[in-house]
């Protein structure tokens, strides 16, 4: 099977590519613009393997995307390239609209042109798999969960741009018959995550003896999914998901942010006792504007229809993730010294003035 993975040098796309190439499941062409969030180090473990190819290109570049699709002649295109950080979308929403909405449009059009010219069996087998987020559904109260039928209510510019891309994908399926499938999943964690996101940011700040900035009172709840469980789900859906279907994916591991940070501190107290107690570094800071209170996913459909369920306990996965960051300092030290040092992002100007 030949697959194009967009955003394959990022956190989730690289985990998917390492799995597909590393386990010999598919030939993979990665398409990635290598923005601040992408890096070839994430693909180093499989860089010399047969069946892997990297194309440095921007998904908004129609000529380049047409070329990649025609050269690769894929059986599936798994689309993960995106601007992905909510805080950055508050500071600069333009890139999010351009990459997440317009970039998805370009890919849909290139895929449609290629797919239309295939023979009937190949047309039926082809998949355009769009990888999206639970954030398109907005915010939950203390109970209940999102599912495939929850109405869209995005609150951040990031969520709105992903919602826009989901709608385009659906429309290309309904209008042109392109065999699309969309997955909406909860917060991922695990190896190679860019250290602007909560879990790696807290691990690295704690290791460096820096403040652990918890937004608001840390009461916001997220459902955590290990990235390797997520890529198992993606590959399951890509091969066996129904064309036109949407699948909700989650880790069934709801935790308050403050509890995640306290658990990380306890793991680090064990691994690095010289810095203990790490929870003395916890600092409550001005909340993110429009911060969603709670996310949770009802994953009954994917469990029932495709037999997928998360396999890792959250505390076990978190401890493994801490150990990975301890053992792979070359990955994050270069980032911390250059592209992103850990500074606060995503405060609107009024809130920034107050917090000074
Ligand atoms: P990431 O930021 O780690 O990686 C994104 C990748 O896309 C990077 O390698 C970047 O270079 C590339 N990219 C960005 N703009 C591009 C462009 N214009 N052209 C080509 N490449 C471009 O993101 P991630 O956490 O791996 O997320 C992957 C996908 O999964 C995204 O679509 C995101 O919305 C979705 N998602 C992520 C999570 C999560 O918790 N991380 C949860 C749900 C859904």
Coordinates of C-alpha atoms and ligand atoms in Angstrom, one line a residue:
X1 CA 0.0 0.0 0.0
X2 CA 1.3 3.5 -0.9
X3 CA 0.4 6.3 1.5
X4 CA 1.1 10.1 1.5
X5 CA 1.3 11.5 5.1
X6 CA 1.1 15.3 5.3
X7 CA 2.6 16.8 8.4
X8 CA 4.7 13.7 8.7
X9 CA 7.6 15.5 10.4
X10 CA 5.4 16.6 13.3
X11 CA 4.4 14.9 16.5
X12 CA 1.6 12.6 15.4
X13 CA 2.5 12.3 11.7
X14 CA 6.0 11.2 12.5
X15 CA 4.7 8.5 15.0
X16 CA 2.4 7.3 12.2
X17 CA 5.2 7.2 9.7
X18 CA 7.6 5.5 12.1
X19 CA 4.9 2.8 12.6
X20 CA 4.0 2.3 8.9
X21 CA 7.6 2.2 7.6
X22 CA 9.1 0.6 10.7
X23 CA 6.7 -2.3 10.7
X24 CA 6.7 -2.6 6.9
X25 CA 2.9 -1.8 6.7
X26 CA 3.1 0.7 3.9
X27 CA 5.4 2.8 1.6
X28 CA 5.2 6.3 2.9
X29 CA 5.8 9.7 1.2
X30 CA 5.9 12.4 3.9
X31 CA 5.0 15.9 2.8
X32 CA 6.0 18.6 5.3
X33 CA 6.9 22.2 5.1
X34 CA 9.2 21.9 8.2
X35 CA 7.6 24.9 10.1
X36 CA 8.9 25.6 13.6
X37 CA 6.9 22.5 14.7
X38 CA 8.3 20.0 12.2
X39 CA 11.7 18.4 12.3
X40 CA 13.5 15.6 10.5
X41 CA 14.8 14.3 13.8
X42 CA 11.4 12.8 14.4
X43 CA 11.9 10.6 11.3
X44 CA 15.5 9.7 11.9
X45 CA 14.6 6.2 13.2
X46 CA 13.3 5.2 9.8
X47 CA 15.1 7.6 7.5
X48 CA 17.3 4.9 5.9
X49 CA 14.5 2.4 5.5
X50 CA 13.2 1.3 2.1
X51 CA 9.7 2.6 1.4
X52 CA 10.2 6.0 3.0
X53 CA 10.5 9.2 1.1
X54 CA 10.5 12.8 2.3
X55 CA 9.2 15.8 0.2
X56 CA 9.8 19.2 1.6
X57 CA 6.8 21.2 0.4
X58 CA 3.9 23.3 1.6
X59 CA 0.4 21.9 1.3
X60 CA -0.8 25.3 0.1
X61 CA 1.4 24.9 -3.0
X62 CA -1.0 23.4 -5.6
X63 CA 1.7 22.7 -8.2
X64 CA 3.9 20.9 -5.6
X65 CA 0.9 18.9 -4.2
X66 CA -0.2 17.9 -7.7
X67 CA 3.3 16.7 -8.5
X68 CA 3.6 14.7 -5.2
X69 CA 0.3 13.0 -5.8
X70 CA 1.0 12.1 -9.4
X71 CA 4.5 10.8 -8.6
X72 CA 3.4 8.8 -5.6
X73 CA 0.1 7.4 -7.0
X74 CA -1.2 6.8 -3.4
X75 CA -3.8 4.4 -2.2
X76 CA -4.5 6.8 0.7
X77 CA -3.6 10.3 1.7
X78 CA -3.6 10.8 5.5
X79 CA -3.7 14.5 6.2
X80 CA -2.1 15.7 9.4
X81 CA -0.3 18.9 8.3
X82 CA -1.7 21.8 10.3
X83 CA -0.9 24.7 12.5
X84 CA -1.7 23.0 15.8
X85 CA -1.2 25.2 18.9
X86 CA -4.2 27.0 20.3
X87 CA -2.1 29.6 22.0
X88 CA -0.3 30.5 18.8
X89 CA -3.7 30.8 17.0
X90 CA -4.7 33.5 19.5
X91 CA -1.5 35.5 18.7
X92 CA -1.7 35.0 15.0
X93 CA -4.8 33.3 13.5
X94 CA -3.9 34.0 9.8
X95 CA -1.5 31.1 9.4
X96 CA -4.2 28.8 10.9
X97 CA -6.7 29.8 8.3
X98 CA -4.2 29.5 5.5
X99 CA -2.7 26.2 6.3
X100 CA -5.7 24.4 8.0
X101 CA -8.5 25.7 5.7
X102 CA -6.8 26.7 2.4
X103 CA -4.2 23.9 2.6
X104 CA -6.9 21.3 3.1
X105 CA -8.8 22.7 0.2
X106 CA -5.7 22.4 -2.1
X107 CA -5.1 18.8 -1.0
X108 CA -8.8 17.9 -1.6
X109 CA -8.6 19.3 -5.1
X110 CA -5.3 17.5 -5.9
X111 CA -6.7 14.3 -4.5
X112 CA -9.9 14.7 -6.5
X113 CA -8.1 15.2 -9.8
X114 CA -6.0 12.2 -9.2
X115 CA -8.8 10.0 -7.9
X116 CA -11.2 10.9 -10.8
X117 CA -8.8 9.4 -13.3
X118 CA -8.4 6.0 -11.4
X119 CA -10.1 2.8 -12.6
X120 CA -13.2 1.8 -10.7
X121 CA -11.7 -0.6 -8.1
X122 CA -8.9 1.9 -7.3
X123 CA -11.4 4.7 -6.9
X124 CA -13.4 2.6 -4.5
X125 CA -10.3 1.6 -2.5
X126 CA -8.8 5.2 -2.3
X127 CA -9.1 7.1 1.0
X128 CA -8.6 10.8 1.9
X129 CA -8.2 10.5 5.7
X130 CA -8.5 13.9 7.5
X131 CA -7.1 14.0 11.0
X132 CA -9.0 16.5 13.2
X133 CA -9.6 17.3 16.8
X134 CA -12.3 17.2 19.5
X135 CA -11.8 21.0 19.9
X136 CA -14.2 21.6 16.9
X137 CA -17.1 20.6 19.3
X138 CA -16.4 23.4 21.8
X139 CA -16.5 22.9 25.6
X140 CA -18.4 20.4 27.8
X141 CA -19.9 20.9 31.2
X142 CA -19.1 18.6 34.1
X143 CA -20.8 15.6 32.5
X144 CA -21.4 14.1 29.1
X145 CA -19.1 13.4 26.1
X146 CA -18.6 14.5 22.5
X147 CA -19.5 12.0 19.8
X148 CA -19.6 11.9 16.0
X149 CA -23.0 13.6 16.1
X150 CA -22.2 16.5 18.4
X151 CA -22.9 19.9 16.7
X152 CA -19.8 22.0 15.9
X153 CA -19.1 24.9 18.3
X154 CA -15.4 25.9 17.9
X155 CA -14.2 28.5 20.4
X156 CA -10.5 29.2 19.4
X157 CA -9.2 30.3 16.1
X158 CA -7.4 26.9 15.9
X159 CA -10.6 25.0 16.5
X160 CA -12.5 27.2 14.0
X161 CA -9.9 26.5 11.3
X162 CA -10.0 22.8 12.0
X163 CA -13.8 22.9 11.9
X164 CA -13.6 24.7 8.5
X165 CA -11.4 21.9 7.2
X166 CA -13.7 19.2 8.5
X167 CA -16.6 20.8 6.6
X168 CA -14.6 21.0 3.4
X169 CA -13.7 17.3 3.7
X170 CA -17.3 16.3 4.3
X171 CA -18.5 18.4 1.3
X172 CA -15.9 16.8 -1.0
X173 CA -17.3 13.5 0.0
X174 CA -20.9 14.4 -0.4
X175 CA -20.6 16.5 -3.6
X176 CA -17.9 14.7 -5.6
X177 CA -18.0 11.2 -4.1
X178 CA -14.4 11.4 -2.9
X179 CA -14.0 8.6 -0.4
X180 CA -13.2 10.7 2.7
X181 CA -13.0 9.7 6.3
X182 CA -12.5 12.0 9.2
X183 CA -11.2 11.3 12.7
X184 CA -11.6 13.7 15.6
X185 CA -9.4 12.9 18.6
X186 CA -8.6 14.2 22.0
X187 CA -5.3 15.5 23.4
X188 CA -2.3 13.4 22.5
X189 CA 0.9 12.9 24.4
X190 CA 4.1 10.9 24.0
X191 CA 7.6 11.0 22.4
X192 CA 8.7 13.8 20.1
X193 CA 5.9 16.3 21.1
X194 CA 7.0 19.9 20.5
X195 CA 7.6 21.4 23.9
X196 CA 5.0 24.2 23.7
X197 CA 2.3 21.7 24.6
X198 CA 1.4 21.1 28.3
X199 CA 3.1 17.8 29.1
X200 CA 6.5 18.3 27.5
X201 CA 6.6 22.0 28.6
X202 CA 6.0 21.0 32.2
X203 CA 8.6 18.2 32.1
X204 CA 11.3 20.5 30.6
X205 CA 10.6 23.5 32.9
X206 CA 10.6 21.2 35.9
X207 CA 14.0 19.7 34.9
X208 CA 15.4 23.2 34.5
X209 CA 14.0 24.3 37.8
X210 CA 11.7 26.9 36.1
X211 CA 8.1 27.8 37.0
X212 CA 5.4 25.4 35.9
X213 CA 2.7 27.8 34.6
X214 CA -0.8 26.4 35.1
X215 CA -3.5 28.4 33.4
X216 CA -6.3 29.7 35.7
X217 CA -6.7 27.2 38.6
X218 CA -5.8 24.2 36.6
X219 CA -9.4 22.9 36.7
X220 CA -9.8 22.4 32.9
X221 CA -10.2 18.8 32.0
X222 CA -8.7 17.1 29.0
X223 CA -9.0 13.5 27.8
X224 CA -5.4 12.1 27.2
X225 CA -4.5 9.7 24.4
X226 CA -1.1 8.2 23.9
X227 CA 0.2 9.0 20.4
X228 CA 1.0 5.4 19.7
X229 CA -2.6 4.4 20.5
X230 CA -3.8 7.2 18.3
X231 CA -1.7 6.1 15.3
X232 CA -3.1 2.5 15.7
X233 CA -6.5 4.0 15.5
X234 CA -5.6 6.1 12.4
X235 CA -4.3 3.1 10.6
X236 CA -7.3 1.0 11.5
X237 CA -9.7 3.7 10.2
X238 CA -7.6 4.3 7.1
X239 CA -7.8 0.7 6.1
X240 CA -11.2 -0.3 7.3
X241 CA -13.3 2.9 8.0
X242 CA -16.4 3.4 6.0
X243 CA -16.1 6.1 3.3
X244 CA -18.0 9.2 4.4
X245 CA -17.8 8.2 8.1
X246 CA -16.5 10.2 11.0
X247 CA -14.9 8.4 14.0
X248 CA -14.4 9.9 17.5
X249 CA -11.1 8.8 19.1
X250 CA -10.2 9.3 22.7
X251 CA -8.1 7.9 25.5
X252 CA -10.8 7.5 28.1
X253 CA -8.4 9.2 30.5
X254 CA -10.0 12.5 31.7
X255 CA -7.7 14.5 34.0
X256 CA -7.7 18.0 35.4
X257 CA -4.6 19.9 34.2
X258 CA -3.5 20.5 37.8
X259 CA -3.6 16.7 38.4
X260 CA -1.6 16.0 35.3
X261 CA 1.1 18.5 36.4
X262 CA 1.1 17.1 40.0
X263 CA 1.5 13.5 38.6
X264 CA 4.4 14.7 36.4
X265 CA 6.0 16.3 39.5
X266 CA 5.7 13.0 41.4
X267 CA 7.3 11.0 38.6
X268 CA 10.2 13.5 38.4
X269 CA 10.6 13.4 42.2
X270 CA 11.3 9.7 41.7
X271 CA 13.6 10.1 38.6
X272 CA 15.4 13.3 39.7
X273 CA 15.2 13.4 43.5
X274 CA 17.8 16.2 43.7
X275 CA 15.1 18.6 42.3
X276 CA 12.3 17.4 44.6
X277 CA 9.7 18.4 45.5
X278 CA 9.0 19.6 41.9
X279 CA 5.5 20.7 42.7
X280 CA 7.0 23.8 44.5
X281 CA 7.5 25.1 41.0
X282 CA 3.7 25.2 40.2
X283 CA 2.5 28.8 39.5
X284 CA -1.0 29.7 38.6
X285 CA -1.1 32.2 35.8
X286 CA -3.7 34.2 33.9
X287 CA -6.1 31.9 32.1
X288 CA -6.1 31.4 28.3
X289 CA -8.8 33.6 26.7
X290 CA -11.8 31.4 25.8
X291 CA -10.3 28.4 27.5
X292 CA -12.6 25.4 27.0
X293 CA -13.5 23.8 30.4
X294 CA -13.7 20.2 29.5
X295 CA -13.3 17.7 26.7
X296 CA -14.3 14.0 26.7
X297 CA -15.0 11.5 23.9
X298 CA -17.6 8.8 23.6
X299 CA -15.6 6.2 21.5
X300 CA -18.3 3.5 21.2
X301 CA -18.6 3.8 17.4
X302 CA -14.9 3.0 16.7
X303 CA -14.9 0.3 19.4
X304 CA -18.0 -1.4 18.1
X305 CA -17.4 -1.0 14.4
X306 CA -13.6 -1.4 14.1
X307 CA -12.6 -3.0 17.4
X308 CA -10.2 -0.3 18.4
X309 CA -9.7 0.9 22.0
X310 CA -6.9 2.7 23.8
X311 CA -4.3 0.2 25.2
X312 CA -2.2 2.3 27.6
X313 CA -3.1 3.5 31.1
X314 CA -2.5 7.3 31.4
X315 CA -0.1 7.1 34.4
X316 CA 2.0 4.4 32.8
X317 CA 2.1 6.4 29.5
X318 CA 3.0 9.5 31.4
X319 CA 5.9 7.8 33.2
X320 CA 7.2 6.4 29.9
X321 CA 6.9 9.9 28.3
X322 CA 9.0 11.5 31.1
X323 CA 11.6 8.8 30.7
X324 CA 11.7 9.4 26.9
X325 CA 12.3 13.2 27.4
X326 CA 15.0 12.3 30.0
X327 CA 16.8 10.0 27.5
X328 CA 16.4 12.2 24.4
X329 CA 17.6 15.6 25.5
X330 CA 19.2 16.2 22.1
X331 CA 15.7 16.5 20.6
X332 CA 14.5 19.2 23.0
X333 CA 17.7 21.0 24.0
X334 CA 18.1 22.4 20.4
X335 CA 14.5 23.5 20.4
X336 CA 14.7 25.2 23.8
X337 CA 17.9 27.0 22.8
X338 CA 16.5 28.2 19.5
X339 CA 13.0 27.9 18.1
X340 CA 11.0 28.0 21.4
X341 CA 12.4 28.6 24.9
X342 CA 9.2 28.1 26.8
X343 CA 7.8 31.7 27.0
X344 CA 4.1 32.4 27.5
X345 CA 2.0 32.5 24.3
X346 CA -1.6 33.3 23.5
X347 CA -2.5 36.1 25.9
X348 CA -4.6 38.7 24.3
X349 CA -3.1 42.2 24.7
X350 CA -5.5 43.3 27.5
X351 CA -4.7 40.2 29.6
X352 CA -1.0 40.6 28.9
X353 CA -1.0 44.1 30.3
X354 CA -2.8 42.8 33.5
X355 CA -0.4 39.9 33.9
X356 CA 2.8 42.1 33.7
Ligands
LIG1 P1 2.5 19.3 15.0 O1 2.4 20.8 15.1 O2 3.4 18.6 15.9 O3 2.9 19.0 13.5 C1 2.3 19.6 12.4 C2 3.2 19.3 11.2 O4 2.6 20.0 10.0 C3 4.6 19.9 11.3 O5 5.6 18.9 10.9 C4 4.7 21.1 10.4 O6 5.9 21.3 9.8 C5 3.7 20.7 9.3 N1 3.0 21.8 8.6 C6 2.5 22.9 9.2 N2 2.0 23.7 8.2 C7 2.3 23.1 7.0 C8 2.1 23.4 5.6 N3 1.5 24.6 5.3 N4 2.5 22.6 4.7 C9 3.1 21.4 5.0 N5 3.3 21.0 6.3 C10 3.0 21.9 7.3 O7 1.0 18.8 15.1 P2 0.5 17.4 15.7 O8 0.3 17.5 17.2 O9 1.3 16.3 15.2 O10 -1.0 17.3 15.0 C11 -1.1 16.7 13.8 C12 -2.6 16.8 13.4 O11 -3.4 16.2 14.4 C13 -3.1 18.2 13.2 O12 -3.9 18.3 12.1 C14 -3.9 18.5 14.5 O13 -4.9 19.4 14.3 C15 -4.4 17.1 14.8 N6 -4.6 16.8 16.2 C16 -3.6 17.0 17.1 C17 -3.9 16.7 18.5 C18 -2.8 16.8 19.5 O14 -3.1 16.6 20.7 N7 -1.5 17.0 19.2 C19 -5.2 16.3 18.9 C20 -6.2 16.2 17.9 C21 -5.9 16.4 16.6

